[in-house]
């Protein structure tokens, strides 16, 4: 089953039931690919788990596992950690971002010979996957509103993490700047705190411990009612350097753009250290990552440079707006509301689209009219289009910034390679 970046399989080492499940899963994945229904890792994993419900635990019992979960940045951070850990041995990872149990199983089934398993996990499934995989480390990056029809309110997700992880023996690498993440991690036995920053604060004004109003002077935060406060970090992002627990400063030199990716690299360096990889080695290996599952790719389409950017929720859109070229760079916005995106698009009203003032804007996607109403309220000039080709042909000179949510992003990728 595809979706991995690992060594060759070693199926002979598996128990008989697991071996049958893996073989059936690979056949299902191959049929899915042949039918043009994608990589097949999810359907392959579903078939395999149906035949052996304990397969995920079996596939990870020989691995040193790190789990990565967050609302934003988990795919990129998973990729950065995987690159860092390759300094110490072969890695298997769900590199294509299939992050629910079936997709994770499908990716891991392709290898039983790796030393490390670097696994991106959907927030909702983190406690379950942690129970099955017995990880050595878990990275918790951030929590903010996302897919409210499926994942529910952020405080509830933080509580689910807190309860589900409190008995884990894993080292928790947690973002000390996010009160929800801090609340979730503070029940755990071993926590490494990372000052990775938090640009989007709108989901963290009430105390997750008591419901009081959070005080947020500068980068600090605390609750004046119950005393819950930001822990002192062991690792920190300072400008373009990672500060380690011994106050060593290590430069970050990424091909990936933006402060959010500097934060992802900082958390990744802290994770790599748990596995014995020094920060200078980890950060050097991260330099090789130029794009992640198509994100940040600059492609040629109809004679124009188009940069593909993914933004799935208000926090993600805020970070993405900080990356794009300034006005008058043309911007394409595409929003869908399929199951994989979340069908509730009320989050559109939480995004600060006013930041796009001065950009020529083109709106497309399944929910283009919803987005058009939001931009109209923001007093922005825009044009509704039916396709990326139409937008590119109408766009003025300059690199085109194409920003889309999950399934809309996949559609853009298919359009530029068609």
mmCIF file of C-alpha atoms in Angstrom:
data_model
loop_
_atom_site.group_PDB
_atom_site.id
_atom_site.type_symbol
_atom_site.label_atom_id
_atom_site.label_comp_id
_atom_site.label_asym_id
_atom_site.label_seq_id
_atom_site.Cartn_x
_atom_site.Cartn_y
_atom_site.Cartn_z
ATOM 1 C CA UNK A 1 0.000 0.000 0.000
ATOM 2 C CA UNK A 2 1.475 3.385 -0.979
ATOM 3 C CA UNK A 3 1.851 6.415 1.248
ATOM 4 C CA UNK A 4 5.161 5.462 2.814
ATOM 5 C CA UNK A 5 8.803 6.433 2.341
ATOM 6 C CA UNK A 6 10.364 3.377 3.884
ATOM 7 C CA UNK A 7 12.635 0.413 3.319
ATOM 8 C CA UNK A 8 11.534 -2.764 1.549
ATOM 9 C CA UNK A 9 8.822 -4.876 3.199
ATOM 10 C CA UNK A 10 9.633 -7.851 5.422
ATOM 11 C CA UNK A 11 6.212 -9.542 5.502
ATOM 12 C CA UNK A 12 7.719 -12.908 6.459
ATOM 13 C CA UNK A 13 8.286 -11.638 10.001
ATOM 14 C CA UNK A 14 4.568 -11.015 10.591
ATOM 15 C CA UNK A 15 2.162 -13.424 12.322
ATOM 16 C CA UNK A 16 -0.006 -15.398 9.922
ATOM 17 C CA UNK A 17 -3.181 -13.372 10.502
ATOM 18 C CA UNK A 18 -1.341 -10.079 10.082
ATOM 19 C CA UNK A 19 0.360 -11.366 6.924
ATOM 20 C CA UNK A 20 -2.999 -12.284 5.378
ATOM 21 C CA UNK A 21 -4.441 -8.892 6.343
ATOM 22 C CA UNK A 22 -1.479 -7.022 4.830
ATOM 23 C CA UNK A 23 -1.680 -9.014 1.591
ATOM 24 C CA UNK A 24 -5.422 -8.387 1.261
ATOM 25 C CA UNK A 25 -4.908 -4.710 1.984
ATOM 26 C CA UNK A 26 -2.251 -4.416 -0.714
ATOM 27 C CA UNK A 27 -4.560 -6.076 -3.229
ATOM 28 C CA UNK A 28 -7.381 -3.661 -2.343
ATOM 29 C CA UNK A 29 -4.987 -0.709 -2.639
ATOM 30 C CA UNK A 30 -3.760 -1.884 -6.038
ATOM 31 C CA UNK A 31 -7.325 -2.251 -7.311
ATOM 32 C CA UNK A 32 -8.158 1.239 -6.033
ATOM 33 C CA UNK A 33 -5.146 2.662 -7.843
ATOM 34 C CA UNK A 34 -6.018 0.839 -11.039
ATOM 35 C CA UNK A 35 -9.554 2.258 -10.850
ATOM 36 C CA UNK A 36 -8.122 5.771 -10.513
ATOM 37 C CA UNK A 37 -9.478 6.295 -6.994
ATOM 38 C CA UNK A 38 -6.279 7.609 -5.449
ATOM 39 C CA UNK A 39 -3.289 6.042 -3.689
ATOM 40 C CA UNK A 40 -5.345 3.237 -2.145
ATOM 41 C CA UNK A 41 -3.741 3.493 1.302
ATOM 42 C CA UNK A 42 -7.038 4.213 3.078
ATOM 43 C CA UNK A 43 -9.097 1.456 1.466
ATOM 44 C CA UNK A 44 -6.136 -0.902 1.850
ATOM 45 C CA UNK A 45 -5.917 -0.078 5.538
ATOM 46 C CA UNK A 46 -9.658 -0.563 6.024
ATOM 47 C CA UNK A 47 -9.550 -4.007 4.455
ATOM 48 C CA UNK A 48 -6.476 -4.982 6.467
ATOM 49 C CA UNK A 49 -7.960 -3.803 9.782
ATOM 50 C CA UNK A 50 -11.203 -5.641 9.047
ATOM 51 C CA UNK A 51 -9.223 -8.875 8.820
ATOM 52 C CA UNK A 52 -6.935 -8.102 11.751
ATOM 53 C CA UNK A 53 -8.171 -5.396 14.170
ATOM 54 C CA UNK A 54 -4.837 -5.545 16.032
ATOM 55 C CA UNK A 55 -2.762 -4.960 12.918
ATOM 56 C CA UNK A 56 -1.702 -1.406 13.784
ATOM 57 C CA UNK A 57 -0.195 -2.599 17.060
ATOM 58 C CA UNK A 58 1.526 -5.491 15.281
ATOM 59 C CA UNK A 59 3.023 -3.235 12.601
ATOM 60 C CA UNK A 60 4.485 -0.818 15.156
ATOM 61 C CA UNK A 61 5.742 -3.202 17.830
ATOM 62 C CA UNK A 62 9.265 -3.223 16.342
ATOM 63 C CA UNK A 63 9.378 0.562 15.744
ATOM 64 C CA UNK A 64 10.399 3.575 17.781
ATOM 65 C CA UNK A 65 7.251 5.609 17.120
ATOM 66 C CA UNK A 66 6.569 9.330 17.229
ATOM 67 C CA UNK A 67 3.011 10.603 16.749
ATOM 68 C CA UNK A 68 2.325 14.119 15.468
ATOM 69 C CA UNK A 69 -1.044 15.792 15.988
ATOM 70 C CA UNK A 70 -2.390 19.328 15.599
ATOM 71 C CA UNK A 71 -5.012 21.346 13.807
ATOM 72 C CA UNK A 72 -2.404 22.901 11.510
ATOM 73 C CA UNK A 73 1.087 21.892 10.450
ATOM 74 C CA UNK A 74 1.047 18.198 11.273
ATOM 75 C CA UNK A 75 1.786 16.957 7.734
ATOM 76 C CA UNK A 76 4.731 19.329 7.347
ATOM 77 C CA UNK A 77 6.078 18.593 10.836
ATOM 78 C CA UNK A 78 5.751 14.856 10.237
ATOM 79 C CA UNK A 79 7.834 15.256 7.089
ATOM 80 C CA UNK A 80 10.482 17.344 8.892
ATOM 81 C CA UNK A 81 10.754 14.845 11.752
ATOM 82 C CA UNK A 82 11.041 11.958 9.284
ATOM 83 C CA UNK A 83 13.916 13.707 7.500
ATOM 84 C CA UNK A 84 15.664 14.421 10.800
ATOM 85 C CA UNK A 85 15.367 10.843 12.084
ATOM 86 C CA UNK A 86 16.805 9.396 8.876
ATOM 87 C CA UNK A 87 20.137 10.548 10.293
ATOM 88 C CA UNK A 88 19.774 7.665 12.774
ATOM 89 C CA UNK A 89 18.080 4.973 10.687
ATOM 90 C CA UNK A 90 15.375 4.067 8.150
ATOM 91 C CA UNK A 91 11.943 5.617 8.589
ATOM 92 C CA UNK A 92 8.407 4.615 7.690
ATOM 93 C CA UNK A 93 5.797 7.379 7.636
ATOM 94 C CA UNK A 94 2.310 8.123 6.342
ATOM 95 C CA UNK A 95 3.936 10.692 4.069
ATOM 96 C CA UNK A 96 0.802 11.427 2.031
ATOM 97 C CA UNK A 97 -1.141 12.569 5.094
ATOM 98 C CA UNK A 98 -3.689 9.738 5.444
ATOM 99 C CA UNK A 99 -3.916 10.248 9.197
ATOM 100 C CA UNK A 100 -6.825 8.163 10.489
ATOM 101 C CA UNK A 101 -6.304 4.547 11.631
ATOM 102 C CA UNK A 102 -7.011 2.996 8.216
ATOM 103 C CA UNK A 103 -4.660 5.352 6.376
ATOM 104 C CA UNK A 104 -1.944 4.945 9.013
ATOM 105 C CA UNK A 105 -2.231 1.154 8.837
ATOM 106 C CA UNK A 106 -2.129 1.250 5.051
ATOM 107 C CA UNK A 107 1.076 3.272 5.052
ATOM 108 C CA UNK A 108 2.839 1.210 7.736
ATOM 109 C CA UNK A 109 1.914 -2.093 6.100
ATOM 110 C CA UNK A 110 4.335 -1.300 3.308
ATOM 111 C CA UNK A 111 7.319 -1.735 5.597
ATOM 112 C CA UNK A 112 8.296 -3.866 8.562
ATOM 113 C CA UNK A 113 12.025 -3.133 8.280
ATOM 114 C CA UNK A 114 12.233 0.522 9.345
ATOM 115 C CA UNK A 115 13.633 1.581 12.705
ATOM 116 C CA UNK A 116 11.443 4.647 13.236
ATOM 117 C CA UNK A 117 7.736 5.220 12.637
ATOM 118 C CA UNK A 118 6.817 8.887 12.163
ATOM 119 C CA UNK A 119 3.045 9.042 12.130
ATOM 120 C CA UNK A 120 0.716 11.959 11.534
ATOM 121 C CA UNK A 121 -2.534 11.453 13.465
ATOM 122 C CA UNK A 122 -5.891 13.166 13.130
ATOM 123 C CA UNK A 123 -6.675 15.013 16.378
ATOM 124 C CA UNK A 124 -9.817 13.015 17.037
ATOM 125 C CA UNK A 125 -8.003 9.658 16.839
ATOM 126 C CA UNK A 126 -4.826 10.540 18.766
ATOM 127 C CA UNK A 127 -5.635 8.733 22.059
ATOM 128 C CA UNK A 128 -6.716 5.598 20.189
ATOM 129 C CA UNK A 129 -3.620 5.516 17.966
ATOM 130 C CA UNK A 130 -1.378 6.242 20.980
ATOM 131 C CA UNK A 131 -2.886 3.251 22.775
ATOM 132 C CA UNK A 132 -2.249 0.929 19.827
ATOM 133 C CA UNK A 133 1.237 2.106 18.815
ATOM 134 C CA UNK A 134 2.864 2.707 22.231
ATOM 135 C CA UNK A 135 4.868 5.711 20.988
ATOM 136 C CA UNK A 136 8.180 6.878 22.382
ATOM 137 C CA UNK A 137 7.218 10.510 21.698
ATOM 138 C CA UNK A 138 4.103 12.513 20.851
ATOM 139 C CA UNK A 139 4.266 16.018 19.356
ATOM 140 C CA UNK A 140 1.303 18.305 20.142
ATOM 141 C CA UNK A 141 1.566 21.465 18.037
ATOM 142 C CA UNK A 142 -1.674 23.457 18.304
ATOM 143 C CA UNK A 143 -5.452 23.298 18.635
ATOM 144 C CA UNK A 144 -7.920 25.648 16.960
ATOM 145 C CA UNK A 145 -11.379 25.508 15.402
ATOM 146 C CA UNK A 146 -11.573 23.129 12.443
ATOM 147 C CA UNK A 147 -14.295 20.930 10.953
ATOM 148 C CA UNK A 148 -16.757 21.805 13.703
ATOM 149 C CA UNK A 149 -19.318 19.373 12.288
ATOM 150 C CA UNK A 150 -16.905 16.486 12.980
ATOM 151 C CA UNK A 151 -14.306 17.486 15.580
ATOM 152 C CA UNK A 152 -16.536 19.620 17.817
ATOM 153 C CA UNK A 153 -15.325 22.496 20.009
ATOM 154 C CA UNK A 154 -11.607 22.963 20.714
ATOM 155 C CA UNK A 155 -11.976 22.791 24.519
ATOM 156 C CA UNK A 156 -13.594 19.370 24.129
ATOM 157 C CA UNK A 157 -10.699 18.187 21.947
ATOM 158 C CA UNK A 158 -8.162 19.418 24.511
ATOM 159 C CA UNK A 159 -10.029 17.495 27.219
ATOM 160 C CA UNK A 160 -10.073 14.369 25.040
ATOM 161 C CA UNK A 161 -6.296 14.610 24.611
ATOM 162 C CA UNK A 162 -5.808 15.290 28.341
ATOM 163 C CA UNK A 163 -7.780 12.250 29.416
ATOM 164 C CA UNK A 164 -6.553 9.975 26.651
ATOM 165 C CA UNK A 165 -2.840 10.685 27.119
ATOM 166 C CA UNK A 166 -2.532 11.023 30.891
ATOM 167 C CA UNK A 167 -1.284 7.444 31.369
ATOM 168 C CA UNK A 168 1.081 7.354 28.391
ATOM 169 C CA UNK A 169 4.776 6.682 28.932
ATOM 170 C CA UNK A 170 5.625 8.711 25.829
ATOM 171 C CA UNK A 171 7.615 11.918 26.016
ATOM 172 C CA UNK A 172 5.186 14.697 25.098
ATOM 173 C CA UNK A 173 6.664 17.535 23.025
ATOM 174 C CA UNK A 174 4.088 20.296 23.476
ATOM 175 C CA UNK A 175 3.675 23.898 22.360
ATOM 176 C CA UNK A 176 3.840 25.975 25.558
ATOM 177 C CA UNK A 177 2.405 29.013 23.731
ATOM 178 C CA UNK A 178 -0.953 27.330 23.111
ATOM 179 C CA UNK A 179 -3.053 27.187 26.315
ATOM 180 C CA UNK A 180 -5.223 24.363 24.959
ATOM 181 C CA UNK A 181 -2.198 22.220 24.124
ATOM 182 C CA UNK A 182 -0.639 23.056 27.489
ATOM 183 C CA UNK A 183 -3.825 22.015 29.288
ATOM 184 C CA UNK A 184 -3.931 18.747 27.346
ATOM 185 C CA UNK A 185 -0.258 17.949 27.973
ATOM 186 C CA UNK A 186 -0.124 18.989 31.619
ATOM 187 C CA UNK A 187 -1.725 15.710 32.721
ATOM 188 C CA UNK A 188 1.152 13.708 31.217
ATOM 189 C CA UNK A 189 4.147 12.285 33.064
ATOM 190 C CA UNK A 190 6.976 13.547 30.831
ATOM 191 C CA UNK A 191 6.602 16.826 28.937
ATOM 192 C CA UNK A 192 9.132 18.791 26.906
ATOM 193 C CA UNK A 193 7.812 22.338 26.455
ATOM 194 C CA UNK A 194 8.534 24.208 23.224
ATOM 195 C CA UNK A 195 7.977 27.950 22.727
ATOM 196 C CA UNK A 196 6.798 27.681 19.128
ATOM 197 C CA UNK A 197 4.440 30.674 19.087
ATOM 198 C CA UNK A 198 0.735 31.084 18.441
ATOM 199 C CA UNK A 199 -0.368 33.527 15.751
ATOM 200 C CA UNK A 200 -4.091 32.642 16.005
ATOM 201 C CA UNK A 201 -5.335 33.329 19.532
ATOM 202 C CA UNK A 202 -9.087 33.514 19.027
ATOM 203 C CA UNK A 203 -9.693 30.011 20.403
ATOM 204 C CA UNK A 204 -7.659 30.575 23.550
ATOM 205 C CA UNK A 205 -9.156 33.526 25.435
ATOM 206 C CA UNK A 206 -10.933 31.418 28.042
ATOM 207 C CA UNK A 207 -9.037 29.259 30.505
ATOM 208 C CA UNK A 208 -9.370 25.548 29.653
ATOM 209 C CA UNK A 209 -8.923 24.709 33.331
ATOM 210 C CA UNK A 210 -11.650 26.888 34.884
ATOM 211 C CA UNK A 211 -13.315 28.895 32.113
ATOM 212 C CA UNK A 212 -11.948 32.240 33.344
ATOM 213 C CA UNK A 213 -10.692 34.985 31.042
ATOM 214 C CA UNK A 214 -7.116 34.424 29.924
ATOM 215 C CA UNK A 215 -4.627 37.268 30.320
ATOM 216 C CA UNK A 216 -2.179 37.462 27.393
ATOM 217 C CA UNK A 217 0.548 40.108 27.914
ATOM 218 C CA UNK A 218 3.014 39.785 25.039
ATOM 219 C CA UNK A 219 4.027 36.172 24.482
ATOM 220 C CA UNK A 220 2.997 35.175 28.013
ATOM 221 C CA UNK A 221 -0.418 33.927 29.114
ATOM 222 C CA UNK A 222 -2.076 33.075 32.398
ATOM 223 C CA UNK A 223 -5.470 32.768 34.055
ATOM 224 C CA UNK A 224 -5.984 35.341 36.799
ATOM 225 C CA UNK A 225 -8.700 33.223 38.420
ATOM 226 C CA UNK A 226 -7.144 29.757 38.851
ATOM 227 C CA UNK A 227 -3.443 30.417 38.242
ATOM 228 C CA UNK A 228 -3.100 28.141 35.197
ATOM 229 C CA UNK A 229 -0.216 29.650 33.228
ATOM 230 C CA UNK A 230 2.333 29.206 30.495
ATOM 231 C CA UNK A 231 5.106 26.788 31.505
ATOM 232 C CA UNK A 232 8.770 27.693 31.116
ATOM 233 C CA UNK A 233 9.909 26.264 27.777
ATOM 234 C CA UNK A 234 12.820 23.872 27.343
ATOM 235 C CA UNK A 235 13.152 24.676 23.622
ATOM 236 C CA UNK A 236 12.307 27.946 21.849
ATOM 237 C CA UNK A 237 12.124 29.569 18.455
ATOM 238 C CA UNK A 238 14.053 32.835 18.590
ATOM 239 C CA UNK A 239 14.085 34.667 15.279
ATOM 240 C CA UNK A 240 15.512 32.130 12.830
ATOM 241 C CA UNK A 241 17.278 30.041 15.485
ATOM 242 C CA UNK A 242 16.318 27.086 17.644
ATOM 243 C CA UNK A 243 17.341 27.549 21.266
ATOM 244 C CA UNK A 244 17.966 24.175 22.895
ATOM 245 C CA UNK A 245 17.723 23.323 26.630
ATOM 246 C CA UNK A 246 21.425 24.114 27.070
ATOM 247 C CA UNK A 247 20.920 27.592 25.531
ATOM 248 C CA UNK A 248 22.681 26.588 22.338
ATOM 249 C CA UNK A 249 21.431 28.515 19.292
ATOM 250 C CA UNK A 250 21.088 26.606 16.026
ATOM 251 C CA UNK A 251 20.213 28.321 12.717
ATOM 252 C CA UNK A 252 17.135 27.181 10.793
ATOM 253 C CA UNK A 253 17.619 27.300 7.028
ATOM 254 C CA UNK A 254 14.508 25.897 5.387
ATOM 255 C CA UNK A 255 13.280 25.918 1.830
ATOM 256 C CA UNK A 256 9.745 26.012 3.252
ATOM 257 C CA UNK A 257 8.443 29.569 3.748
ATOM 258 C CA UNK A 258 7.026 31.417 6.741
ATOM 259 C CA UNK A 259 7.258 31.639 10.498
ATOM 260 C CA UNK A 260 4.895 28.710 10.954
ATOM 261 C CA UNK A 261 7.453 26.418 9.360
ATOM 262 C CA UNK A 262 10.220 27.816 11.575
ATOM 263 C CA UNK A 263 7.978 26.802 14.491
ATOM 264 C CA UNK A 264 7.420 23.366 12.943
ATOM 265 C CA UNK A 265 11.186 22.939 12.599
ATOM 266 C CA UNK A 266 11.699 23.908 16.249
ATOM 267 C CA UNK A 267 9.238 21.288 17.461
ATOM 268 C CA UNK A 268 10.797 18.773 15.063
ATOM 269 C CA UNK A 269 14.274 19.417 16.487
ATOM 270 C CA UNK A 270 12.921 18.838 20.003
ATOM 271 C CA UNK A 271 11.385 15.546 18.874
ATOM 272 C CA UNK A 272 14.582 14.437 17.130
ATOM 273 C CA UNK A 273 16.536 15.045 20.344
ATOM 274 C CA UNK A 274 14.335 12.486 22.149
ATOM 275 C CA UNK A 275 15.639 9.920 19.651
ATOM 276 C CA UNK A 276 19.270 10.993 20.041
ATOM 277 C CA UNK A 277 19.605 13.192 16.939
ATOM 278 C CA UNK A 278 21.421 16.449 17.723
ATOM 279 C CA UNK A 279 19.699 19.710 16.719
ATOM 280 C CA UNK A 280 22.384 20.754 14.245
ATOM 281 C CA UNK A 281 22.100 17.390 12.458
ATOM 282 C CA UNK A 282 18.280 17.430 12.527
ATOM 283 C CA UNK A 283 18.032 20.997 11.194
ATOM 284 C CA UNK A 284 20.567 20.340 8.455
ATOM 285 C CA UNK A 285 18.539 17.388 7.178
ATOM 286 C CA UNK A 286 15.337 19.469 7.231
ATOM 287 C CA UNK A 287 16.865 21.801 4.626
ATOM 288 C CA UNK A 288 16.173 19.189 1.940
ATOM 289 C CA UNK A 289 12.381 19.541 2.255
ATOM 290 C CA UNK A 290 11.140 21.864 -0.494
ATOM 291 C CA UNK A 291 7.445 20.915 -0.577
ATOM 292 C CA UNK A 292 5.101 18.649 1.370
ATOM 293 C CA UNK A 293 2.464 16.680 -0.522
ATOM 294 C CA UNK A 294 2.339 19.493 -3.082
ATOM 295 C CA UNK A 295 2.096 22.302 -0.541
ATOM 296 C CA UNK A 296 4.288 25.304 -1.378
ATOM 297 C CA UNK A 297 4.975 23.914 -4.871
ATOM 298 C CA UNK A 298 5.464 26.537 -7.592
ATOM 299 C CA UNK A 299 4.194 25.058 -10.856
ATOM 300 C CA UNK A 300 3.999 26.246 -14.439
ATOM 301 C CA UNK A 301 0.410 26.371 -15.657
ATOM 302 C CA UNK A 302 -0.746 27.981 -18.896
ATOM 303 C CA UNK A 303 2.555 29.837 -19.076
ATOM 304 C CA UNK A 304 2.276 31.278 -15.559
ATOM 305 C CA UNK A 305 3.927 30.561 -12.199
ATOM 306 C CA UNK A 306 1.317 29.352 -9.711
ATOM 307 C CA UNK A 307 2.186 28.658 -6.076
ATOM 308 C CA UNK A 308 -0.077 26.082 -4.380
ATOM 309 C CA UNK A 309 -0.918 26.789 -0.732
ATOM 310 C CA UNK A 310 -3.190 24.862 1.636
ATOM 311 C CA UNK A 311 -5.368 26.598 4.251
ATOM 312 C CA UNK A 312 -8.125 24.630 5.985
ATOM 313 C CA UNK A 313 -9.323 26.820 8.855
ATOM 314 C CA UNK A 314 -8.986 30.384 10.225
ATOM 315 C CA UNK A 315 -5.604 29.743 11.846
ATOM 316 C CA UNK A 316 -4.273 28.228 8.633
ATOM 317 C CA UNK A 317 -5.547 31.085 6.488
ATOM 318 C CA UNK A 318 -3.930 33.609 8.818
ATOM 319 C CA UNK A 319 -0.546 31.896 8.484
ATOM 320 C CA UNK A 320 -0.942 31.574 4.714
ATOM 321 C CA UNK A 321 -1.727 35.262 4.241
ATOM 322 C CA UNK A 322 1.646 36.027 5.838
ATOM 323 C CA UNK A 323 3.401 33.964 3.127
ATOM 324 C CA UNK A 324 1.984 35.361 -0.074
ATOM 325 C CA UNK A 325 3.558 37.994 -2.281
ATOM 326 C CA UNK A 326 2.281 41.494 -1.588
ATOM 327 C CA UNK A 327 -0.178 43.451 -3.742
ATOM 328 C CA UNK A 328 -0.713 43.464 -6.662
ATOM 329 C CA UNK A 329 0.077 39.729 -6.785
ATOM 330 C CA UNK A 330 -3.038 37.903 -8.030
ATOM 331 C CA UNK A 331 -4.679 35.484 -5.594
ATOM 332 C CA UNK A 332 -6.968 32.535 -6.330
ATOM 333 C CA UNK A 333 -9.174 31.333 -3.443
ATOM 334 C CA UNK A 334 -10.900 27.955 -3.671
ATOM 335 C CA UNK A 335 -13.175 26.483 -0.988
ATOM 336 C CA UNK A 336 -15.078 23.192 -0.937
ATOM 337 C CA UNK A 337 -17.295 21.675 1.750
ATOM 338 C CA UNK A 338 -16.983 17.945 1.171
ATOM 339 C CA UNK A 339 -16.768 15.410 3.991
ATOM 340 C CA UNK A 340 -12.966 15.638 4.089
ATOM 341 C CA UNK A 341 -13.164 19.434 4.448
ATOM 342 C CA UNK A 342 -15.987 19.563 6.958
ATOM 343 C CA UNK A 343 -19.409 20.554 5.679
ATOM 344 C CA UNK A 344 -19.770 23.537 8.035
ATOM 345 C CA UNK A 345 -18.277 26.621 6.342
ATOM 346 C CA UNK A 346 -19.260 29.131 9.028
ATOM 347 C CA UNK A 347 -15.502 29.513 9.674
ATOM 348 C CA UNK A 348 -15.303 31.704 6.551
ATOM 349 C CA UNK A 349 -16.576 34.567 8.705
ATOM 350 C CA UNK A 350 -13.683 34.141 11.145
ATOM 351 C CA UNK A 351 -10.991 34.602 8.481
ATOM 352 C CA UNK A 352 -9.477 38.068 8.141
ATOM 353 C CA UNK A 353 -9.885 38.310 4.365
ATOM 354 C CA UNK A 354 -9.451 42.059 4.657
ATOM 355 C CA UNK A 355 -5.702 41.303 4.573
ATOM 356 C CA UNK A 356 -6.129 40.678 0.834
ATOM 357 C CA UNK A 357 -6.933 44.321 0.109
ATOM 358 C CA UNK A 358 -5.079 45.439 -3.022
ATOM 359 C CA UNK A 359 -4.783 41.934 -4.490
ATOM 360 C CA UNK A 360 -6.703 40.951 -7.642
ATOM 361 C CA UNK A 361 -8.821 38.068 -6.260
ATOM 362 C CA UNK A 362 -10.408 35.155 -8.104
ATOM 363 C CA UNK A 363 -12.925 32.938 -6.299
ATOM 364 C CA UNK A 364 -13.728 29.332 -7.218
ATOM 365 C CA UNK A 365 -14.678 25.994 -5.707
ATOM 366 C CA UNK A 366 -17.836 24.280 -4.501
ATOM 367 C CA UNK A 367 -18.580 27.082 -2.001
ATOM 368 C CA UNK A 368 -17.463 29.973 -4.193
ATOM 369 C CA UNK A 369 -20.700 31.881 -3.656
ATOM 370 C CA UNK A 370 -20.414 31.599 0.141
ATOM 371 C CA UNK A 371 -16.878 32.919 -0.136
ATOM 372 C CA UNK A 372 -18.031 35.679 -2.495
ATOM 373 C CA UNK A 373 -20.531 36.898 0.091
ATOM 374 C CA UNK A 374 -17.785 36.986 2.716
ATOM 375 C CA UNK A 375 -15.483 38.997 0.409
ATOM 376 C CA UNK A 376 -18.342 41.350 -0.493
ATOM 377 C CA UNK A 377 -18.846 42.120 3.199
ATOM 378 C CA UNK A 378 -15.080 42.749 3.441
ATOM 379 C CA UNK A 379 -15.412 45.345 0.629
ATOM 380 C CA UNK A 380 -12.907 43.496 -1.539
ATOM 381 C CA UNK A 381 -12.833 43.460 -5.317
ATOM 382 C CA UNK A 382 -13.016 39.933 -6.732
ATOM 383 C CA UNK A 383 -14.121 37.855 -9.695
ATOM 384 C CA UNK A 384 -16.010 34.549 -9.459
ATOM 385 C CA UNK A 385 -14.627 31.930 -11.876
ATOM 386 C CA UNK A 386 -15.432 28.333 -12.757
ATOM 387 C CA UNK A 387 -11.906 26.958 -13.073
ATOM 388 C CA UNK A 388 -8.244 27.599 -12.373
ATOM 389 C CA UNK A 389 -7.680 28.017 -16.114
ATOM 390 C CA UNK A 390 -10.231 30.842 -16.224
ATOM 391 C CA UNK A 391 -8.607 32.540 -13.234
ATOM 392 C CA UNK A 392 -5.075 32.242 -14.633
ATOM 393 C CA UNK A 393 -6.101 33.593 -18.032
ATOM 394 C CA UNK A 394 -7.746 36.617 -16.401
ATOM 395 C CA UNK A 395 -5.046 37.302 -13.803
ATOM 396 C CA UNK A 396 -2.694 40.274 -14.232
ATOM 397 C CA UNK A 397 1.084 39.842 -14.320
ATOM 398 C CA UNK A 398 2.932 38.301 -11.391
ATOM 399 C CA UNK A 399 3.159 34.955 -9.671
ATOM 400 C CA UNK A 400 -0.303 33.665 -8.834
ATOM 401 C CA UNK A 401 -0.939 32.595 -5.245
ATOM 402 C CA UNK A 402 -3.526 29.782 -5.211
ATOM 403 C CA UNK A 403 -4.938 29.125 -1.723
ATOM 404 C CA UNK A 404 -7.389 26.291 -1.172
ATOM 405 C CA UNK A 405 -8.841 24.096 1.539
ATOM 406 C CA UNK A 406 -8.288 20.337 1.548
ATOM 407 C CA UNK A 407 -10.273 18.827 -1.342
ATOM 408 C CA UNK A 408 -10.090 22.064 -3.328
ATOM 409 C CA UNK A 409 -6.305 21.882 -3.004
ATOM 410 C CA UNK A 410 -6.284 18.335 -4.396
ATOM 411 C CA UNK A 411 -8.381 19.553 -7.330
ATOM 412 C CA UNK A 412 -5.901 22.359 -8.009
ATOM 413 C CA UNK A 413 -3.022 19.871 -8.016
ATOM 414 C CA UNK A 414 -4.836 17.689 -10.538
ATOM 415 C CA UNK A 415 -5.640 20.712 -12.705
ATOM 416 C CA UNK A 416 -2.027 21.832 -13.016
ATOM 417 C CA UNK A 417 -0.767 18.383 -14.057
ATOM 418 C CA UNK A 418 -3.626 17.571 -16.449
#
